[in-house]
C-alpha positions as a Python dict, from the first residue, in 0.01 Angstrom:
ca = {
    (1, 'X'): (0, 0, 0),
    (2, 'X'): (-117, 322, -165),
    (3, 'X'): (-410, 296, -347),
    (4, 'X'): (-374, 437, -736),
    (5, 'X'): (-617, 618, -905),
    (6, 'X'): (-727, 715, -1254),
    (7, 'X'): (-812, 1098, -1268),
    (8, 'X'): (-1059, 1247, -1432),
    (9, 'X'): (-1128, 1622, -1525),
    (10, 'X'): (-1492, 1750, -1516),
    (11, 'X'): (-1701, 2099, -1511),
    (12, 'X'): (-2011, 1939, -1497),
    (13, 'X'): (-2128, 1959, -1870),
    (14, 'X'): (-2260, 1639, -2032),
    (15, 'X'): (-1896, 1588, -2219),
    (16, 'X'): (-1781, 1572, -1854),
    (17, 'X'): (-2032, 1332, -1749),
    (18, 'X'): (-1922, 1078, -2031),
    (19, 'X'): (-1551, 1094, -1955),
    (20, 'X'): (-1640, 1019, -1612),
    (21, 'X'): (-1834, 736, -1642),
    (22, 'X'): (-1561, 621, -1920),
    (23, 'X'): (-1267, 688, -1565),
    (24, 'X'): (-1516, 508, -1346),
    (25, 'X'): (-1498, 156, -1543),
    (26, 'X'): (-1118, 216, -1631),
    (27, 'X'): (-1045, 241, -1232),
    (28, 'X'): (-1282, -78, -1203),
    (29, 'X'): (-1089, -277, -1401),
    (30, 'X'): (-800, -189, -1277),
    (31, 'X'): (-870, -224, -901),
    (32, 'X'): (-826, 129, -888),
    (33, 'X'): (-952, 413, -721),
    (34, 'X'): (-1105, 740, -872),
    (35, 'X'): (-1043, 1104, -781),
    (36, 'X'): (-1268, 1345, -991),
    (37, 'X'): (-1091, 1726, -1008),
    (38, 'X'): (-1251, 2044, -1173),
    (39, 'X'): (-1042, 2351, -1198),
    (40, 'X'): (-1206, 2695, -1144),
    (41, 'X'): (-1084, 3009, -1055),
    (42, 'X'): (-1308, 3029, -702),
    (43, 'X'): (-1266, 2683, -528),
    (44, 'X'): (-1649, 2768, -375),
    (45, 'X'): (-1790, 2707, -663),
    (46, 'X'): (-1640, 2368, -716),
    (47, 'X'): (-1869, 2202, -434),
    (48, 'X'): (-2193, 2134, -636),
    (49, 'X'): (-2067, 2005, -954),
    (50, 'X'): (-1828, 1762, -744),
    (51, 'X'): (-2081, 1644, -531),
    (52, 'X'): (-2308, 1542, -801),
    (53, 'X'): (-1998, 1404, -973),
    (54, 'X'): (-1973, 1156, -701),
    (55, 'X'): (-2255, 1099, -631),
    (56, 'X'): (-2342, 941, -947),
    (57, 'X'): (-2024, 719, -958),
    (58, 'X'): (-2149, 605, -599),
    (59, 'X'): (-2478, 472, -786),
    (60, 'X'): (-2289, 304, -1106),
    (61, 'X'): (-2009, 163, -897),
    (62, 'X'): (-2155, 147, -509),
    (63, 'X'): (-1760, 23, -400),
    (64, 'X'): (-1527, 198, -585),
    (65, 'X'): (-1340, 451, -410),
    (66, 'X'): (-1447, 838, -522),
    (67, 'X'): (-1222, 1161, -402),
    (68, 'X'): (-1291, 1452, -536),
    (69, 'X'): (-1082, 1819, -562),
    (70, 'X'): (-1087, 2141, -631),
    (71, 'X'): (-796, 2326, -796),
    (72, 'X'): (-756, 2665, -842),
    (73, 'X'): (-577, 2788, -1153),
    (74, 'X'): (-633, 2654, -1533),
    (75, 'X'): (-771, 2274, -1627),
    (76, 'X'): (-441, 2207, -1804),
    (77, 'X'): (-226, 2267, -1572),
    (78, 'X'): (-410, 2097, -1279),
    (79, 'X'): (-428, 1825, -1490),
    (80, 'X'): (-57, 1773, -1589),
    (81, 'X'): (25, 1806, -1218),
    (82, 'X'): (-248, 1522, -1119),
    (83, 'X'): (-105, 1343, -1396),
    (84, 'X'): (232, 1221, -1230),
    (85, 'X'): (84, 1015, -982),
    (86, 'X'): (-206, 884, -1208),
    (87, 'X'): (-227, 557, -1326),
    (88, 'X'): (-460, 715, -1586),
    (89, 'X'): (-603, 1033, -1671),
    (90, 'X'): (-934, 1092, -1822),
    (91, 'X'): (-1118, 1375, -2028),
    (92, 'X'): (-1357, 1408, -2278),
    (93, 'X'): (-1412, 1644, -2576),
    (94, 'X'): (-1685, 1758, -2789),
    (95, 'X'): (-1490, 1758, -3127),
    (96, 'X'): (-1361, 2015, -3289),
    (97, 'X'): (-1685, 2175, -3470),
    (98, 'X'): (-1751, 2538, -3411),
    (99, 'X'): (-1575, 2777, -3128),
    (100, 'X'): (-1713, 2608, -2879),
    (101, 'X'): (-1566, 2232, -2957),
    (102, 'X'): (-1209, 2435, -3063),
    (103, 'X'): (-1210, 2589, -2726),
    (104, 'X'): (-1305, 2264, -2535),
    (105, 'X'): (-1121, 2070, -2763),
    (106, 'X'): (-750, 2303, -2701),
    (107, 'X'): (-752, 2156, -2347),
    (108, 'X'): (-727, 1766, -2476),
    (109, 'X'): (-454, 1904, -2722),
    (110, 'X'): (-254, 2102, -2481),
    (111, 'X'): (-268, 1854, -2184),
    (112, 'X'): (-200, 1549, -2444),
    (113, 'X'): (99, 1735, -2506),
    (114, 'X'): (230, 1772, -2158),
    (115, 'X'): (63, 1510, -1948),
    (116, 'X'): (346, 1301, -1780),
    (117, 'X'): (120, 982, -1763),
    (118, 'X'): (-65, 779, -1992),
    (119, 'X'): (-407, 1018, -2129),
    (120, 'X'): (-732, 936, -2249),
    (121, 'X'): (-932, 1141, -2456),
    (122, 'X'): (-1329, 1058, -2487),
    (123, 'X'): (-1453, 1120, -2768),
    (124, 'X'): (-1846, 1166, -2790),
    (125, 'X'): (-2078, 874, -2648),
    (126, 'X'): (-1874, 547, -2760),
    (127, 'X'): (-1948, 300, -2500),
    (128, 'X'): (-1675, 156, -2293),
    (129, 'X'): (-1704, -186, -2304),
    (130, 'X'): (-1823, -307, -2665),
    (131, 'X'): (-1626, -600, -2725),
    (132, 'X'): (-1423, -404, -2972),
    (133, 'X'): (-1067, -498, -3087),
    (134, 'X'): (-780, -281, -2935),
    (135, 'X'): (-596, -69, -3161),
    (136, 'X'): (-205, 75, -3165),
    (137, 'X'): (-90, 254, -3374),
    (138, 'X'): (280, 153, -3390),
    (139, 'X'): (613, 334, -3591),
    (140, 'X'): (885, 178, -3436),
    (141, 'X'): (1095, 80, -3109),
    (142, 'X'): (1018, 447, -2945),
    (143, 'X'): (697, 352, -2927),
    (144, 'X'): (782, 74, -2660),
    (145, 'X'): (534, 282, -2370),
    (146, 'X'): (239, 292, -2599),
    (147, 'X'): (272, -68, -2719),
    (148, 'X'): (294, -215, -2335),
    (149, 'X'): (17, 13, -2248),
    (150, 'X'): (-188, -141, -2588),
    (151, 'X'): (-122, -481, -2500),
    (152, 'X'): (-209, -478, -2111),
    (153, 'X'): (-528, -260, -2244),
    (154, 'X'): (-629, -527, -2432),
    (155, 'X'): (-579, -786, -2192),
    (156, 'X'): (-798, -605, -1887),
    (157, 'X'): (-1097, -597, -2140),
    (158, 'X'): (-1017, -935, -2300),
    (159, 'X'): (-1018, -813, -2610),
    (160, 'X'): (-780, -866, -2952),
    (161, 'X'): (-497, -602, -3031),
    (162, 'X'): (-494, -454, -3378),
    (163, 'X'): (-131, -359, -3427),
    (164, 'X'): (-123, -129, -3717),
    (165, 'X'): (256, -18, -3847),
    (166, 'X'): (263, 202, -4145),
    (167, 'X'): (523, 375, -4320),
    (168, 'X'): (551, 549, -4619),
    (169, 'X'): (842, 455, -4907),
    (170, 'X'): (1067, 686, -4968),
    (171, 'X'): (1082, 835, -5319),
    (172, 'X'): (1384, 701, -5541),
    (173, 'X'): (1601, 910, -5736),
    (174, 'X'): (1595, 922, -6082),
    (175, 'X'): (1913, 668, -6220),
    (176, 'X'): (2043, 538, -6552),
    (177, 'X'): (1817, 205, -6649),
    (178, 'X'): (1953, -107, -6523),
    (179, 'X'): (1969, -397, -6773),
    (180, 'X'): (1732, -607, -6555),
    (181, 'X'): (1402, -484, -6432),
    (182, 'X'): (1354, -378, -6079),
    (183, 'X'): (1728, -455, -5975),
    (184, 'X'): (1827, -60, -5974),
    (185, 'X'): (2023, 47, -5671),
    (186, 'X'): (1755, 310, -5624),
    (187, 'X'): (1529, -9, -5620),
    (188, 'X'): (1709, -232, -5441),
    (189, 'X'): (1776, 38, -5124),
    (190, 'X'): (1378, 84, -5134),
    (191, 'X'): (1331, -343, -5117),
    (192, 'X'): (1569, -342, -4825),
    (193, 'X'): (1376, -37, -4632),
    (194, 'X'): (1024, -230, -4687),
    (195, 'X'): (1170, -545, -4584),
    (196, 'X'): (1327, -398, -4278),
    (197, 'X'): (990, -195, -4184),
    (198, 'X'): (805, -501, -4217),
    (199, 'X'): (966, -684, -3962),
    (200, 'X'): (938, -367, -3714),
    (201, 'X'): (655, -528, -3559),
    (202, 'X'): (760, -877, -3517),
    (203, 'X'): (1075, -771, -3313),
    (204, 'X'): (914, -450, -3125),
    (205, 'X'): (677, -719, -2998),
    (206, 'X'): (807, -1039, -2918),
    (207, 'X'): (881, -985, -2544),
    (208, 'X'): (503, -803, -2479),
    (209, 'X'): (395, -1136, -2651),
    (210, 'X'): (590, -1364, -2373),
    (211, 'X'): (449, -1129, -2136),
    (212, 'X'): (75, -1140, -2258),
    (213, 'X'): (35, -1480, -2392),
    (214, 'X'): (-370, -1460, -2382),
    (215, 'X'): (-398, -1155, -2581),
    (216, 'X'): (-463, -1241, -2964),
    (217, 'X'): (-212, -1050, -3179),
    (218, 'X'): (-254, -918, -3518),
    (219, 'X'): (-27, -665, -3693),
    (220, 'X'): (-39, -521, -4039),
    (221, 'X'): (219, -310, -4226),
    (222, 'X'): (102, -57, -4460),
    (223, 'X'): (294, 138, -4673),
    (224, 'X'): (76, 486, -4696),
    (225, 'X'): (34, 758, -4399),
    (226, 'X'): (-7, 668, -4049),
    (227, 'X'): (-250, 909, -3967),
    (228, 'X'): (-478, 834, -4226),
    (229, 'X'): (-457, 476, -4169),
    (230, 'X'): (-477, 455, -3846),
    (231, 'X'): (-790, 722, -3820),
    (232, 'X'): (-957, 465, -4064),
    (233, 'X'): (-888, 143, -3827),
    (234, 'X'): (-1101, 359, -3541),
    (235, 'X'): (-1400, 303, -3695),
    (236, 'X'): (-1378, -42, -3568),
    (237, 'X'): (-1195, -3, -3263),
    (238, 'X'): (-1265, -6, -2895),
    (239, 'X'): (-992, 224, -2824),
    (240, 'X'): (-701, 348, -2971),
    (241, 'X'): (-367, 371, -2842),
    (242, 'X'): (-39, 597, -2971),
    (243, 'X'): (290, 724, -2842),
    (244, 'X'): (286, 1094, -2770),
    (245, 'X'): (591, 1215, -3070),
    (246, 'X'): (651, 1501, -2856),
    (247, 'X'): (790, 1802, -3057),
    (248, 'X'): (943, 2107, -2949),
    (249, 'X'): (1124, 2260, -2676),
    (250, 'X'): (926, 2558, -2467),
    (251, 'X'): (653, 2516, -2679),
    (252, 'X'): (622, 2146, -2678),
    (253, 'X'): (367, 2002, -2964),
    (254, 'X'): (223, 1683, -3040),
    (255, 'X'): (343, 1507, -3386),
    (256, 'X'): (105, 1484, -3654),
    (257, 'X'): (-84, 1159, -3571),
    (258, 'X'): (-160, 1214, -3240),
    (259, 'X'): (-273, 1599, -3315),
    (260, 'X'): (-529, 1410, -3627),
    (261, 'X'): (-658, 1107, -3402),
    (262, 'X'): (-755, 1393, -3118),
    (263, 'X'): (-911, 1577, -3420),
    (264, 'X'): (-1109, 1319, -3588),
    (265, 'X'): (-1063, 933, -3433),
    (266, 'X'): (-1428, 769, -3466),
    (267, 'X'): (-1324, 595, -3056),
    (268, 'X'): (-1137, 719, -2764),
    (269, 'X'): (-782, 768, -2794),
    (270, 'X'): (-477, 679, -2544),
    (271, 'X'): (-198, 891, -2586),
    (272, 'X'): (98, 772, -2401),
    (273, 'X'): (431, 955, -2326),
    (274, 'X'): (731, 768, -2439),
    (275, 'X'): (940, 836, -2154),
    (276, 'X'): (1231, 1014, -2343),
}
């Protein structure tokens, strides 16, 4: 049996460092191994910076299984190709303050938006392991990827899922008064949608519940925007995970939670494709 491995892209900086540690306990838990690649455009240079990449993953985790690779060519692109075969992979980001963190900070945005496996995006020095709650961020059925990703996240650390399903209600037309408050069809139309998004989470979930019976479950349905919502839940969250609302055709883009999480989430977030 082939062994899987989480990747991880590095260049030696301190961000680097911290996403690999971060890859080095995800391949842990999941019995995996870990292959550490840094893109440059000489593949000489590549040999220092790897070999002290595994050499301290060979200290923290004396068995786990380290390969490491040089690719020629841009870090987005090596990435996205390491990415089909990955059973995760892993970078990190200094935020999005000054040129520097915009510049760093376009690679997690570009490869989030082509990556053609689950990605995780490190975000500054959270810890790994905190006994945090898992987090997803859920709209509706499409996000069926993220939400098995969420729930088998959740159950490798042992943690409670957070499902969080907002939606915001639609605006209703102005209409003659009805004769009994709150009974308008404009009303009534906007009763029916709440009800209906309400229950989005009881029926996208049920059979990831039958799978996962261990993993405590709680979901809450707002009704204001998911990206501010959800970038509030982060602050107490482990992790987050969302689907990847791929946009675009050439120029494919992220949709506008994903693009604010990577922007501003207070944890790591897990961006995962949704297959379409």
């Amino acid at each position: 049996m082939t062994l899987q491995h989480v990747i991880v892209g590095t260049d030696g900086s301190l961000v680097a460092v911290r996403a690999m540690d971060w890859a080095a306990d995800e391949a842990v838990r999941r019995g995996a191994g870990l292959r550490v690649v840094y893109a440059v455009p000489d593949r000489d240079e590549a040999g220092p910076v790897l070999r002290a990449a595994a050499s301290r993953v060979s200290e923290r985790h004396p068995a786990l299984p380290v390969v490491t690779a040089a690719a020629e060519g841009g870090t987005v692109q090596a990435l996205v190709r390491e990415s089909e075969h990955a059973v995760l992979t892993v970078v990190g980001t200094r935020g999005f303050g000054g040129l520097t963190g915009l510049l760093f900070g376009s690679v997690s945005l570009r490869l989030a938006a082509r990556a053609r496996g689950p990605l995780l995006v490190v975000r500054g020095d959270h810890p790994c392991d905190d006994g945090k709650d898992v987090l997803l961020g859920l709209e509706s059925d499409a996000d069926a990827n993220a939400a098995a990703y969420a729930f088998q996240e959740a159950e490798r650390r042992g943690a409670r899922l957070r499902v969080l399903h907002s939606w915001t209600h639609q605006q209703v037309a102005p209409e003659l008064p009805s004769l009994v408050p709150a009974t308008s069809p404009g009303q009534e139309r906007l009763a029916r949608h709440g009800r209906a998004e309400e229950a989005v989470p009881r029926f996208a979930l049920t059979r990831l519940r039958e799978q996962h019976p261990d993993v405590d479950v709680a979901t809450r349905t707002v009704r204001t925007g998911a990206a501010r919502s959800l970038l509030e839940a982060t602050r107490e969250a482990a992790v987050v995970v969302i689907g990847a609302h791929r946009h675009g055709g050439r120029g494919t883009r992220l949709g506008p939670v994903a693009h604010t999480l990577l922007h501003r989430s207070h944890c790591p977030v897990v961006v995962v494709p949704d297959g379409g």
